[in-house]
Short mmCIF file of N, CA, C and O in Angstrom, two decimals:
data_model
loop_
_atom_site.label_atom_id
_atom_site.label_comp_id
_atom_site.label_asym_id
_atom_site.label_seq_id
_atom_site.Cartn_x
_atom_site.Cartn_y
_atom_site.Cartn_z
N UNK A 287 -15.09 -6.13 -7.05
CA UNK A 287 -14.26 -4.47 -7.62
C UNK A 287 -13.16 -4.79 -7.11
O UNK A 287 -12.11 -3.86 -7.02
N UNK A 288 -13.42 -5.78 -5.41
CA UNK A 288 -12.12 -5.66 -4.67
C UNK A 288 -10.31 -6.16 -5.47
O UNK A 288 -9.77 -5.62 -5.73
N UNK A 289 -11.50 -7.31 -6.51
CA UNK A 289 -10.41 -7.84 -7.15
C UNK A 289 -9.21 -6.78 -8.71
O UNK A 289 -8.66 -6.77 -8.49
N UNK A 290 -10.49 -6.26 -9.66
CA UNK A 290 -10.37 -5.59 -10.16
C UNK A 290 -9.11 -4.69 -9.61
O UNK A 290 -7.98 -4.43 -10.17
N UNK A 291 -9.30 -4.04 -8.74
CA UNK A 291 -8.82 -2.66 -8.49
C UNK A 291 -7.24 -3.11 -7.80
O UNK A 291 -6.57 -2.54 -8.32
N UNK A 292 -7.02 -4.22 -7.28
CA UNK A 292 -5.89 -4.70 -7.00
C UNK A 292 -4.92 -4.86 -8.07
O UNK A 292 -3.73 -4.98 -7.79
N UNK A 293 -5.89 -5.69 -9.09
CA UNK A 293 -5.06 -6.61 -10.32
C UNK A 293 -4.45 -4.93 -11.42
O UNK A 293 -3.26 -5.24 -11.41
N UNK A 294 -5.06 -4.13 -11.32
CA UNK A 294 -5.22 -2.85 -11.40
C UNK A 294 -3.81 -2.12 -11.09
O UNK A 294 -3.17 -1.56 -11.81
N UNK A 295 -3.64 -1.93 -9.69
CA UNK A 295 -2.68 -1.21 -9.25
C UNK A 295 -1.64 -2.30 -9.62
O UNK A 295 -0.14 -1.54 -9.70
N UNK A 296 -1.77 -3.52 -9.76
CA UNK A 296 -0.76 -4.25 -9.22
C UNK A 296 0.51 -4.00 -10.51
O UNK A 296 1.52 -4.14 -11.18
N UNK A 297 -0.89 -4.00 -12.04
CA UNK A 297 -0.27 -3.97 -13.75
C UNK A 297 0.84 -2.36 -12.94
O UNK A 297 1.31 -2.01 -14.10
N UNK A 298 -0.36 -1.17 -12.68
CA UNK A 298 0.29 -0.46 -12.93
C UNK A 298 1.48 0.06 -11.99
O UNK A 298 2.50 0.42 -12.92
N UNK A 299 2.01 -1.05 -11.15
CA UNK A 299 3.03 -0.38 -10.06
C UNK A 299 3.69 -1.21 -11.40
O UNK A 299 4.96 -0.73 -10.79
N UNK A 300 4.01 -2.41 -11.71
CA UNK A 300 4.37 -3.07 -11.91
C UNK A 300 4.97 -2.72 -13.59
O UNK A 300 7.12 -2.18 -13.81
N UNK A 301 4.50 -1.26 -13.37
CA UNK A 301 4.71 -0.18 -15.71
C UNK A 301 6.08 0.09 -14.57
O UNK A 301 6.05 1.00 -14.77
N UNK A 302 5.03 1.08 -13.24
CA UNK A 302 5.68 2.34 -13.05
C UNK A 302 6.96 1.90 -12.15
O UNK A 302 7.65 3.02 -12.14
N UNK A 303 7.03 1.06 -10.61
CA UNK A 303 8.73 0.99 -10.49
C UNK A 303 9.48 0.22 -11.38
O UNK A 303 9.55 0.28 -12.78
N UNK A 304 10.71 0.99 -10.81
CA UNK A 304 12.32 0.85 -11.43
C UNK A 304 12.99 -0.37 -10.99
O UNK A 304 13.22 -0.63 -9.22
N UNK A 305 12.79 -1.46 -11.13
CA UNK A 305 13.46 -2.93 -10.40
C UNK A 305 14.69 -1.94 -9.78
O UNK A 305 15.48 -0.71 -9.74
N UNK A 306 14.82 -3.05 -8.31
CA UNK A 306 14.56 -3.95 -8.04
C UNK A 306 13.12 -3.50 -7.35
O UNK A 306 12.58 -4.71 -7.11
N UNK A 307 12.57 -2.55 -7.47
CA UNK A 307 10.88 -2.23 -6.79
C UNK A 307 10.46 -3.65 -7.51
O UNK A 307 10.39 -2.93 -9.05
N UNK A 308 9.58 -3.33 -7.50
CA UNK A 308 8.91 -4.58 -7.85
C UNK A 308 7.29 -5.18 -6.57
O UNK A 308 7.04 -4.01 -5.18
N UNK A 309 5.92 -5.16 -7.72
CA UNK A 309 4.13 -5.15 -6.67
C UNK A 309 4.26 -6.55 -6.11
O UNK A 309 5.23 -7.13 -6.60
N UNK A 310 4.00 -7.03 -4.37
CA UNK A 310 4.09 -7.71 -4.33
C UNK A 310 2.21 -8.44 -4.07
O UNK A 310 1.68 -7.10 -3.00
N UNK A 311 1.13 -8.91 -4.34
CA UNK A 311 0.51 -9.20 -4.31
C UNK A 311 0.53 -10.77 -2.40
O UNK A 311 -0.43 -10.95 -2.52
N UNK A 312 1.09 -11.88 -2.51
CA UNK A 312 0.85 -13.02 -1.87
C UNK A 312 2.49 -13.29 -1.13
O UNK A 312 3.14 -12.67 -1.54
N UNK A 313 1.80 -12.92 -0.15
CA UNK A 313 3.20 -12.94 1.46
C UNK A 313 2.99 -12.06 1.99
O UNK A 313 1.93 -11.11 1.96
N UNK A 314 3.90 -12.03 3.62
CA UNK A 314 3.21 -10.91 4.39
C UNK A 314 4.49 -10.15 4.52
O UNK A 314 5.54 -10.30 4.47
N UNK A 315 4.36 -9.30 5.44
CA UNK A 315 5.56 -8.35 5.43
C UNK A 315 4.80 -8.18 7.69
O UNK A 315 4.19 -8.81 8.18
N UNK A 316 6.32 -8.66 7.84
CA UNK A 316 7.30 -8.67 9.94
C UNK A 316 7.97 -8.40 9.85
O UNK A 316 8.53 -8.61 8.89
N UNK A 317 9.01 -7.62 10.57
CA UNK A 317 9.67 -7.65 11.02
C UNK A 317 11.29 -8.40 11.37
O UNK A 317 11.69 -8.14 10.93
N UNK A 318 10.45 -9.88 10.77
CA UNK A 318 11.65 -10.81 10.94
C UNK A 318 10.35 -12.00 10.67
O UNK A 318 9.66 -12.38 10.08
N UNK A 319 11.81 -12.65 9.57
CA UNK A 319 10.87 -14.31 8.73
C UNK A 319 10.86 -15.43 10.02
O UNK A 319 9.34 -16.00 10.53
N UNK A 320 10.88 -14.85 11.28
CA UNK A 320 10.64 -15.99 12.91
C UNK A 320 9.58 -15.40 13.41
O UNK A 320 8.43 -15.39 14.64
N UNK A 321 9.44 -14.05 13.21
CA UNK A 321 7.91 -12.63 13.57
C UNK A 321 6.77 -13.10 13.51
O UNK A 321 6.43 -13.86 12.44
N UNK A 322 6.42 -13.19 14.86
CA UNK A 322 4.68 -14.48 14.94
C UNK A 322 3.94 -13.65 14.42
O UNK A 322 2.15 -13.53 14.12
N UNK A 323 4.68 -12.04 14.74
CA UNK A 323 3.27 -10.78 13.90
C UNK A 323 3.42 -10.82 12.41
O UNK A 323 4.08 -9.64 12.30
N UNK A 324 2.60 -10.95 12.18
CA UNK A 324 2.66 -10.23 10.65
C UNK A 324 1.50 -10.18 9.83
O UNK A 324 0.45 -9.93 10.57
N UNK A 325 1.51 -9.45 8.82
CA UNK A 325 0.26 -8.38 7.35
C UNK A 325 0.49 -9.21 6.49
O UNK A 325 1.78 -9.21 6.10
N UNK A 326 -1.05 -9.54 6.47
CA UNK A 326 -0.77 -9.44 5.09
C UNK A 326 -1.81 -8.66 3.60
O UNK A 326 -2.65 -8.80 3.91
N UNK A 327 -0.71 -7.71 2.83
CA UNK A 327 -1.66 -6.66 2.62
C UNK A 327 -1.82 -7.04 1.53
O UNK A 327 -1.39 -7.55 0.52
N UNK A 328 -3.08 -6.17 0.76
CA UNK A 328 -3.25 -6.34 -0.41
C UNK A 328 -2.03 -6.84 -1.85
O UNK A 328 -2.59 -7.34 -2.22
N UNK A 329 -1.73 -5.07 -1.18
CA UNK A 329 -0.80 -4.94 -2.39
C UNK A 329 0.63 -4.51 -1.15
O UNK A 329 0.40 -3.79 -0.77
N UNK A 330 1.85 -4.44 -1.43
CA UNK A 330 2.80 -3.92 -1.10
C UNK A 330 3.79 -4.33 -1.88
O UNK A 330 4.28 -4.20 -3.13
N UNK A 331 4.65 -3.30 -2.11
CA UNK A 331 6.04 -3.19 -2.80
C UNK A 331 7.96 -2.77 -1.53
O UNK A 331 7.11 -2.18 -0.92
N UNK A 332 7.99 -3.46 -2.84
CA UNK A 332 9.45 -4.09 -2.21
C UNK A 332 10.51 -3.93 -2.96
O UNK A 332 10.23 -4.02 -4.37
N UNK A 333 11.69 -3.50 -2.28
CA UNK A 333 12.81 -3.61 -3.50
C UNK A 333 13.71 -4.20 -2.61
O UNK A 333 14.60 -4.50 -3.41
N UNK A 334 13.63 -5.12 -2.01
CA UNK A 334 14.37 -6.27 -1.51
C UNK A 334 14.78 -7.77 -2.08
O UNK A 334 13.35 -7.20 -2.42
N UNK A 335 15.20 -8.81 -1.80
CA UNK A 335 15.28 -9.43 -2.31
C UNK A 335 13.96 -10.15 -1.38
O UNK A 335 13.36 -10.50 -0.41
N UNK A 336 13.29 -11.34 -2.42
CA UNK A 336 12.68 -12.22 -1.95
C UNK A 336 12.65 -13.05 -0.92
O UNK A 336 14.17 -13.53 -1.16
N UNK A 337 12.19 -13.10 0.32
CA UNK A 337 13.12 -14.15 1.74
C UNK A 337 11.86 -15.33 1.71
O UNK A 337 11.83 -15.35 0.46
N UNK A 338 13.50 -16.68 1.78
CA UNK A 338 12.54 -18.64 2.12
C UNK A 338 11.19 -18.16 2.06
O UNK A 338 11.19 -19.09 1.73
N UNK A 339 10.86 -17.51 3.35
CA UNK A 339 9.68 -17.32 4.00
C UNK A 339 8.52 -17.10 3.43
O UNK A 339 7.40 -17.42 4.07
N UNK A 340 9.00 -15.78 2.63
CA UNK A 340 7.62 -15.22 2.75
C UNK A 340 7.07 -13.87 3.50
O UNK A 340 6.22 -13.27 2.82
N UNK A 341 8.14 -13.39 4.12
CA UNK A 341 7.52 -12.25 5.20
C UNK A 341 8.75 -12.03 4.91
O UNK A 341 9.36 -12.15 4.52
N UNK A 342 8.00 -10.75 4.60
CA UNK A 342 8.94 -9.61 3.73
C UNK A 342 9.27 -8.63 4.94
O UNK A 342 8.02 -8.18 5.29
N UNK A 343 10.27 -7.87 5.19
CA UNK A 343 10.99 -7.09 6.22
C UNK A 343 11.07 -5.62 6.28
O UNK A 343 11.00 -4.79 6.97
N UNK A 344 10.89 -5.45 4.84
CA UNK A 344 11.51 -4.41 4.01
C UNK A 344 10.12 -3.97 3.17
O UNK A 344 10.58 -3.25 2.69
N UNK A 345 9.14 -3.54 3.74
CA UNK A 345 7.84 -2.89 2.69
C UNK A 345 8.73 -1.41 2.60
O UNK A 345 8.74 -0.88 3.53
N UNK A 346 8.11 -1.11 1.33
CA UNK A 346 8.02 0.75 1.30
C UNK A 346 7.06 1.55 1.14
O UNK A 346 6.69 2.27 1.32
N UNK A 347 6.17 0.19 0.31
CA UNK A 347 4.92 0.88 0.13
C UNK A 347 3.01 -0.30 1.18
O UNK A 347 4.05 -1.51 0.02
N UNK A 348 2.17 0.42 1.73
CA UNK A 348 1.43 -1.17 2.20
C UNK A 348 -0.31 -0.26 0.99
O UNK A 348 0.20 1.41 1.49
N UNK A 349 -0.38 -1.06 0.36
CA UNK A 349 -1.65 -0.71 0.09
C UNK A 349 -3.02 -1.58 0.70
O UNK A 349 -2.78 -2.75 0.48
N UNK A 350 -3.91 -0.86 0.99
CA UNK A 350 -4.88 -1.68 1.16
C UNK A 350 -5.93 -1.35 0.37
O UNK A 350 -6.97 -0.36 0.56
N UNK A 351 -6.52 -2.18 -0.08
CA UNK A 351 -8.07 -1.21 -0.50
C UNK A 351 -9.56 -1.44 -0.39
O UNK A 351 -10.10 -3.22 0.80
N UNK A 352 -10.31 -1.37 0.38
CA UNK A 352 -10.84 -1.01 1.64
C UNK A 352 -11.89 -2.00 1.24
O UNK A 352 -12.90 -1.11 -0.09
N UNK A 353 -13.15 -2.39 1.45
CA UNK A 353 -14.05 -3.11 1.75
C UNK A 353 -14.73 -2.54 3.12
O UNK A 353 -14.03 -2.95 4.32
N UNK A 354 -16.31 -3.11 2.96
CA UNK A 354 -17.18 -2.73 4.50
C UNK A 354 -15.78 -3.61 5.98
O UNK A 354 -16.33 -3.02 7.13
N UNK A 355 -16.30 -4.79 5.67
CA UNK A 355 -15.68 -5.74 6.58
C UNK A 355 -14.02 -5.84 7.21
O UNK A 355 -14.45 -5.98 8.25
N UNK A 356 -13.31 -4.91 6.40
CA UNK A 356 -11.99 -5.19 6.68
C UNK A 356 -11.40 -3.90 6.62
O UNK A 356 -10.26 -3.44 7.63
N UNK A 357 -12.21 -2.22 6.75
CA UNK A 357 -11.74 -0.86 6.56
C UNK A 357 -11.20 -0.36 8.31
O UNK A 357 -10.24 -0.18 7.74
N UNK A 358 -12.60 -1.58 8.98
CA UNK A 358 -11.98 -0.72 10.90
C UNK A 358 -10.71 -0.70 10.38
O UNK A 358 -9.94 -0.42 11.70
N UNK A 359 -10.34 -2.57 10.32
CA UNK A 359 -9.18 -3.25 11.40
C UNK A 359 -8.06 -2.70 10.67
O UNK A 359 -6.91 -2.38 10.54
N UNK A 360 -8.38 -2.36 9.15
CA UNK A 360 -7.26 -1.97 7.53
C UNK A 360 -6.65 -0.44 8.39
O UNK A 360 -5.57 -0.20 8.45
N UNK A 361 -7.74 0.18 8.67
CA UNK A 361 -7.50 2.71 9.29
C UNK A 361 -6.84 1.96 10.96
O UNK A 361 -6.62 2.67 11.12
N UNK A 362 -7.32 1.42 11.36
CA UNK A 362 -6.63 1.46 12.80
C UNK A 362 -5.27 0.68 13.31
O UNK A 362 -4.22 0.78 12.86
N UNK A 363 -5.73 -1.29 14.02
CA UNK A 363 -5.02 -1.80 13.70
C UNK A 363 -3.95 -2.02 12.85
O UNK A 363 -2.24 -2.03 13.28
N UNK A 364 -3.96 -3.27 11.06
CA UNK A 364 -2.82 -2.41 10.29
C UNK A 364 -2.31 -1.38 10.43
O UNK A 364 -0.61 -1.66 9.53
N UNK A 365 -2.61 -0.27 10.24
CA UNK A 365 -1.96 1.66 9.76
C UNK A 365 -1.09 0.86 11.62
O UNK A 365 -0.01 0.92 10.89
N UNK A 366 -1.27 0.46 12.00
CA UNK A 366 -0.96 1.10 13.44
C UNK A 366 0.53 -0.33 13.17
O UNK A 366 1.85 0.08 13.32
N UNK A 367 0.45 -0.81 12.64
CA UNK A 367 1.37 -1.65 12.40
C UNK A 367 2.60 -2.05 11.37
O UNK A 367 3.55 -1.40 12.20
N UNK A 368 1.67 -1.36 10.64
CA UNK A 368 2.88 -1.11 8.97
C UNK A 368 2.98 0.68 8.94
O UNK A 368 4.99 0.32 8.79
N UNK A 369 2.86 1.05 10.59
CA UNK A 369 4.41 2.60 10.87
C UNK A 369 5.40 1.81 11.68
O UNK A 369 6.14 2.58 11.58
N UNK A 370 5.28 1.24 11.75
CA UNK A 370 6.52 0.12 13.37
C UNK A 370 7.58 -0.41 11.78
O UNK A 370 8.17 -0.41 12.32
N UNK A 371 7.61 -0.03 10.87
CA UNK A 371 8.75 -0.66 9.71
C UNK A 371 10.10 0.81 9.35
O UNK A 371 8.91 2.01 9.15
N UNK A 372 10.44 0.44 9.54
CA UNK A 372 11.50 1.98 9.14
C UNK A 372 12.00 2.07 7.61
O UNK A 372 11.74 2.96 7.34
N UNK A 373 12.15 1.20 6.81
CA UNK A 373 11.90 1.07 5.23
C UNK A 373 10.19 2.02 4.75
O UNK A 373 10.08 2.13 3.65
N UNK A 374 9.42 1.76 5.56
CA UNK A 374 7.79 1.77 4.65
C UNK A 374 8.18 3.55 4.18
O UNK A 374 8.37 3.77 5.73
N UNK A 375 7.78 3.90 3.29
CA UNK A 375 7.77 5.22 3.30
C UNK A 375 5.93 5.97 3.27
O UNK A 375 5.59 6.86 3.70
N UNK A 376 5.45 4.78 2.60
CA UNK A 376 3.98 4.94 2.80
C UNK A 376 2.88 3.89 2.52
O UNK A 376 3.08 3.06 2.50
N UNK A 377 1.27 4.39 2.98
CA UNK A 377 0.55 3.52 3.30
C UNK A 377 -0.97 3.91 2.34
O UNK A 377 -0.56 5.25 2.70
N UNK A 378 -1.38 3.10 1.16
CA UNK A 378 -2.30 3.91 0.46
C UNK A 378 -3.33 2.92 0.76
O UNK A 378 -3.74 1.63 0.97
N UNK A 379 -4.74 4.13 1.02
CA UNK A 379 -6.16 3.44 1.29
C UNK A 379 -6.51 3.28 0.11
O UNK A 379 -6.61 4.67 -0.48
N UNK A 380 -7.13 2.27 -0.38
CA UNK A 380 -7.85 2.42 -1.68
C UNK A 380 -9.61 2.09 -1.75
O UNK A 380 -9.43 1.31 -1.10
N UNK A 381 -10.15 3.18 -1.75
CA UNK A 381 -11.75 2.95 -1.31
C UNK A 381 -12.37 1.90 -2.63
O UNK A 381 -12.19 2.16 -3.79
N UNK A 382 -12.69 0.97 -2.14
CA UNK A 382 -13.36 -0.33 -3.91
C UNK A 382 -14.81 0.08 -3.86
O UNK A 382 -14.90 0.42 -5.24
N UNK A 383 -15.67 1.44 -2.76
CA UNK A 383 -17.09 1.22 -3.73
C UNK A 383 -17.13 3.16 -3.66
O UNK A 383 -18.54 3.63 -4.29
N UNK A 384 -16.04 3.67 -4.49
CA UNK A 384 -16.13 4.74 -4.20
C UNK A 384 -14.30 5.26 -4.75
O UNK A 384 -13.44 4.62 -4.49
N UNK A 385 -14.59 6.61 -5.46
CA UNK A 385 -13.23 7.29 -6.18
C UNK A 385 -12.31 7.65 -5.27
O UNK A 385 -13.01 9.04 -5.38
N UNK A 386 -12.06 6.83 -4.28
CA UNK A 386 -10.91 7.59 -3.02
C UNK A 386 -9.74 7.09 -2.68
O UNK A 386 -10.10 5.43 -2.32
N UNK A 387 -8.83 7.50 -2.64
CA UNK A 387 -7.76 7.61 -2.26
C UNK A 387 -7.29 8.39 -0.60
O UNK A 387 -7.82 9.92 -0.51
N UNK A 388 -6.84 7.57 -0.07
CA UNK A 388 -6.29 7.77 1.40
C UNK A 388 -4.67 7.92 2.06
O UNK A 388 -4.63 6.19 1.58
N UNK A 389 -3.28 8.79 1.06
CA UNK A 389 -2.80 8.29 1.10
C UNK A 389 -1.62 9.08 2.70
O UNK A 389 -1.45 10.31 4.18
N UNK A 390 -0.91 7.92 3.94
CA UNK A 390 -0.19 8.15 5.23
C UNK A 390 1.16 8.06 4.41
O UNK A 390 1.49 7.54 3.92
N UNK A 391 2.25 9.61 4.14
CA UNK A 391 3.54 9.45 4.59
C UNK A 391 4.32 9.12 5.21
O UNK A 391 3.80 11.25 5.49
N UNK A 392 5.57 9.13 5.16
CA UNK A 392 6.72 9.65 6.27
C UNK A 392 6.68 10.72 5.25
O UNK A 392 7.24 10.80 4.70
N UNK A 393 6.73 11.76 6.64
CA UNK A 393 7.64 12.98 6.94
C UNK A 393 8.44 12.67 7.93
O UNK A 393 8.76 11.86 8.12
N UNK A 394 9.63 13.96 8.30
CA UNK A 394 10.87 13.70 8.96
C UNK A 394 9.99 13.63 10.26
O UNK A 394 11.35 12.44 11.08
N UNK A 395 9.11 13.51 10.90
CA UNK A 395 9.38 13.75 12.12
C UNK A 395 7.34 12.95 12.24
O UNK A 395 6.76 13.09 13.52
N UNK A 396 7.39 12.71 11.30
CA UNK A 396 5.54 12.20 11.72
C UNK A 396 4.65 12.14 10.42
O UNK A 396 5.83 11.47 9.11
N UNK A 397 4.23 11.05 10.49
CA UNK A 397 2.46 10.92 8.79
C UNK A 397 2.50 11.91 8.92
O UNK A 397 1.45 12.90 9.39
N UNK A 398 2.15 12.11 7.24
CA UNK A 398 1.51 12.68 6.65
C UNK A 398 0.51 13.11 6.00
O UNK A 398 0.53 11.54 4.81
N UNK A 399 -0.86 13.39 5.58
CA UNK A 399 -2.08 12.62 5.56
C UNK A 399 -2.51 12.85 3.80
O UNK A 399 -3.06 14.26 5.22
N UNK A 400 -2.88 12.51 2.72
CA UNK A 400 -3.07 13.64 1.98
C UNK A 400 -4.74 11.95 1.61
O UNK A 400 -4.75 11.54 1.22
N UNK A 401 -5.31 13.16 1.05
CA UNK A 401 -6.72 12.37 0.44
C UNK A 401 -6.68 13.25 -1.43
O UNK A 401 -6.80 14.48 -1.88
N UNK A 402 -7.27 12.13 -2.35
CA UNK A 402 -8.44 12.31 -3.21
C UNK A 402 -9.65 12.45 -3.39
O UNK A 402 -9.23 10.64 -2.56
N UNK A 403 -10.84 12.69 -4.22
CA UNK A 403 -11.33 11.90 -4.68
C UNK A 403 -12.26 11.80 -6.01
O UNK A 403 -11.75 13.66 -5.99
N UNK A 404 -13.04 11.67 -6.30
CA UNK A 404 -13.82 11.87 -7.52
C UNK A 404 -12.34 11.77 -9.16
O UNK A 404 -12.29 10.93 -9.26
N UNK A 405 -11.34 11.84 -9.25
CA UNK A 405 -10.18 12.48 -10.11
C UNK A 405 -9.36 12.93 -9.91
O UNK A 405 -9.08 13.94 -9.05
N UNK A 406 -7.54 12.70 -10.69
CA UNK A 406 -6.84 13.45 -9.93
C UNK A 406 -6.06 11.88 -10.51
O UNK A 406 -5.59 10.97 -10.42
N UNK A 407 -4.47 12.77 -10.15
CA UNK A 407 -3.36 11.98 -9.49
C UNK A 407 -2.25 11.72 -8.39
O UNK A 407 -2.79 12.89 -7.76
N UNK A 408 -2.07 10.31 -7.49
CA UNK A 408 -2.26 10.82 -6.50
C UNK A 408 0.13 10.69 -6.10
O UNK A 408 0.43 9.56 -6.55
N UNK A 409 0.45 11.43 -6.30
CA UNK A 409 2.13 11.76 -6.15
C UNK A 409 2.93 10.70 -4.84
O UNK A 409 2.65 11.00 -3.36
N UNK A 410 3.49 9.66 -5.76
CA UNK A 410 4.12 8.40 -4.04
C UNK A 410 5.32 9.22 -4.23
O UNK A 410 5.81 8.89 -4.48
N UNK A 411 6.43 9.63 -3.16
CA UNK A 411 7.81 10.90 -3.81
C UNK A 411 8.90 9.99 -3.37
O UNK A 411 9.95 10.04 -4.05
N UNK A 412 8.23 8.60 -2.78
CA UNK A 412 9.39 8.01 -2.28
C UNK A 412 10.02 6.60 -3.13
O UNK A 412 11.47 7.30 -3.43
N UNK A 413 9.11 6.08 -3.93
CA UNK A 413 8.72 5.44 -4.76
C UNK A 413 9.35 6.54 -6.21
O UNK A 413 9.12 6.12 -7.31
N UNK A 414 8.67 7.78 -5.94
CA UNK A 414 9.05 9.25 -7.36
C UNK A 414 8.29 8.24 -8.74
O UNK A 414 8.25 8.31 -9.82
N UNK A 415 6.70 8.13 -8.04
CA UNK A 415 5.59 7.89 -9.72
C UNK A 415 4.33 8.54 -8.87
O UNK A 415 4.21 8.78 -8.05
N UNK A 416 3.67 7.87 -9.66
CA UNK A 416 2.58 8.64 -9.82
C UNK A 416 1.16 7.92 -10.18
O UNK A 416 1.62 7.40 -11.01
N UNK A 417 -0.12 7.75 -9.52
CA UNK A 417 -0.85 6.79 -10.06
C UNK A 417 -2.34 7.58 -9.99
O UNK A 417 -2.57 8.92 -8.68
N UNK A 418 -2.27 7.11 -10.84
CA UNK A 418 -4.24 8.41 -11.62
C UNK A 418 -4.86 7.72 -10.90
O UNK A 418 -5.14 6.16 -11.15
N UNK A 419 -5.92 7.90 -10.49
CA UNK A 419 -7.07 7.59 -9.80
C UNK A 419 -7.72 6.73 -11.27
O UNK A 419 -8.46 6.14 -11.36
N UNK A 420 -8.26 6.98 -12.62
CA UNK A 420 -7.99 6.50 -13.85
C UNK A 420 -7.99 5.49 -14.10
O UNK A 420 -8.60 4.50 -14.56
N UNK A 421 -6.22 5.26 -13.51
CA UNK A 421 -5.43 3.67 -14.19
C UNK A 421 -6.58 2.87 -12.78
O UNK A 421 -6.41 1.31 -12.57
N UNK A 422 -6.66 3.39 -11.06
CA UNK A 422 -7.12 2.25 -10.67
C UNK A 422 -8.77 2.16 -11.11
O UNK A 422 -9.17 1.02 -10.18
N UNK A 423 -8.90 2.42 -11.34
CA UNK A 423 -11.09 2.92 -11.52
C UNK A 423 -10.96 2.76 -12.88
O UNK A 423 -12.48 3.34 -12.78
N UNK A 424 -10.85 2.28 -13.44
CA UNK A 424 -10.77 1.32 -15.09
C UNK A 424 -12.41 1.23 -15.04
O UNK A 424 -12.46 -0.01 -14.26
N UNK A 425 -13.17 0.95 -16.13
CA UNK A 425 -14.24 0.33 -16.07
C UNK A 425 -14.03 -1.09 -16.35
O UNK A 425 -12.65 -1.35 -17.14
#
């Protein structure tokens, strides 16, 4: 289900985003091309040109599809690392085993957290898009 959810997210984001913004599934995020500390999210959105190194330094949205083996690291170490990018406006956690979303969205002086369980739509204000639970968790 991890791969299926990730694929649905990429297809949905590609349809909703306005170029040059696009979803990326291969490549990582780092503060510079020669930075040795990087992360490879399940999906991220950037509106910047593709760097030669494949390490993007201007993510706008990071998405992690949570699975039991990686959930702890994704919700702590990776979350903290991603929040250090000034370009990043949101981090979305998507549970693979239950219909649940958690959005960490940058506000003026803090990060706000919104949750959604079961059904509905998650609005990502910075990118001006809505992600529907039915699109993410389609059978």
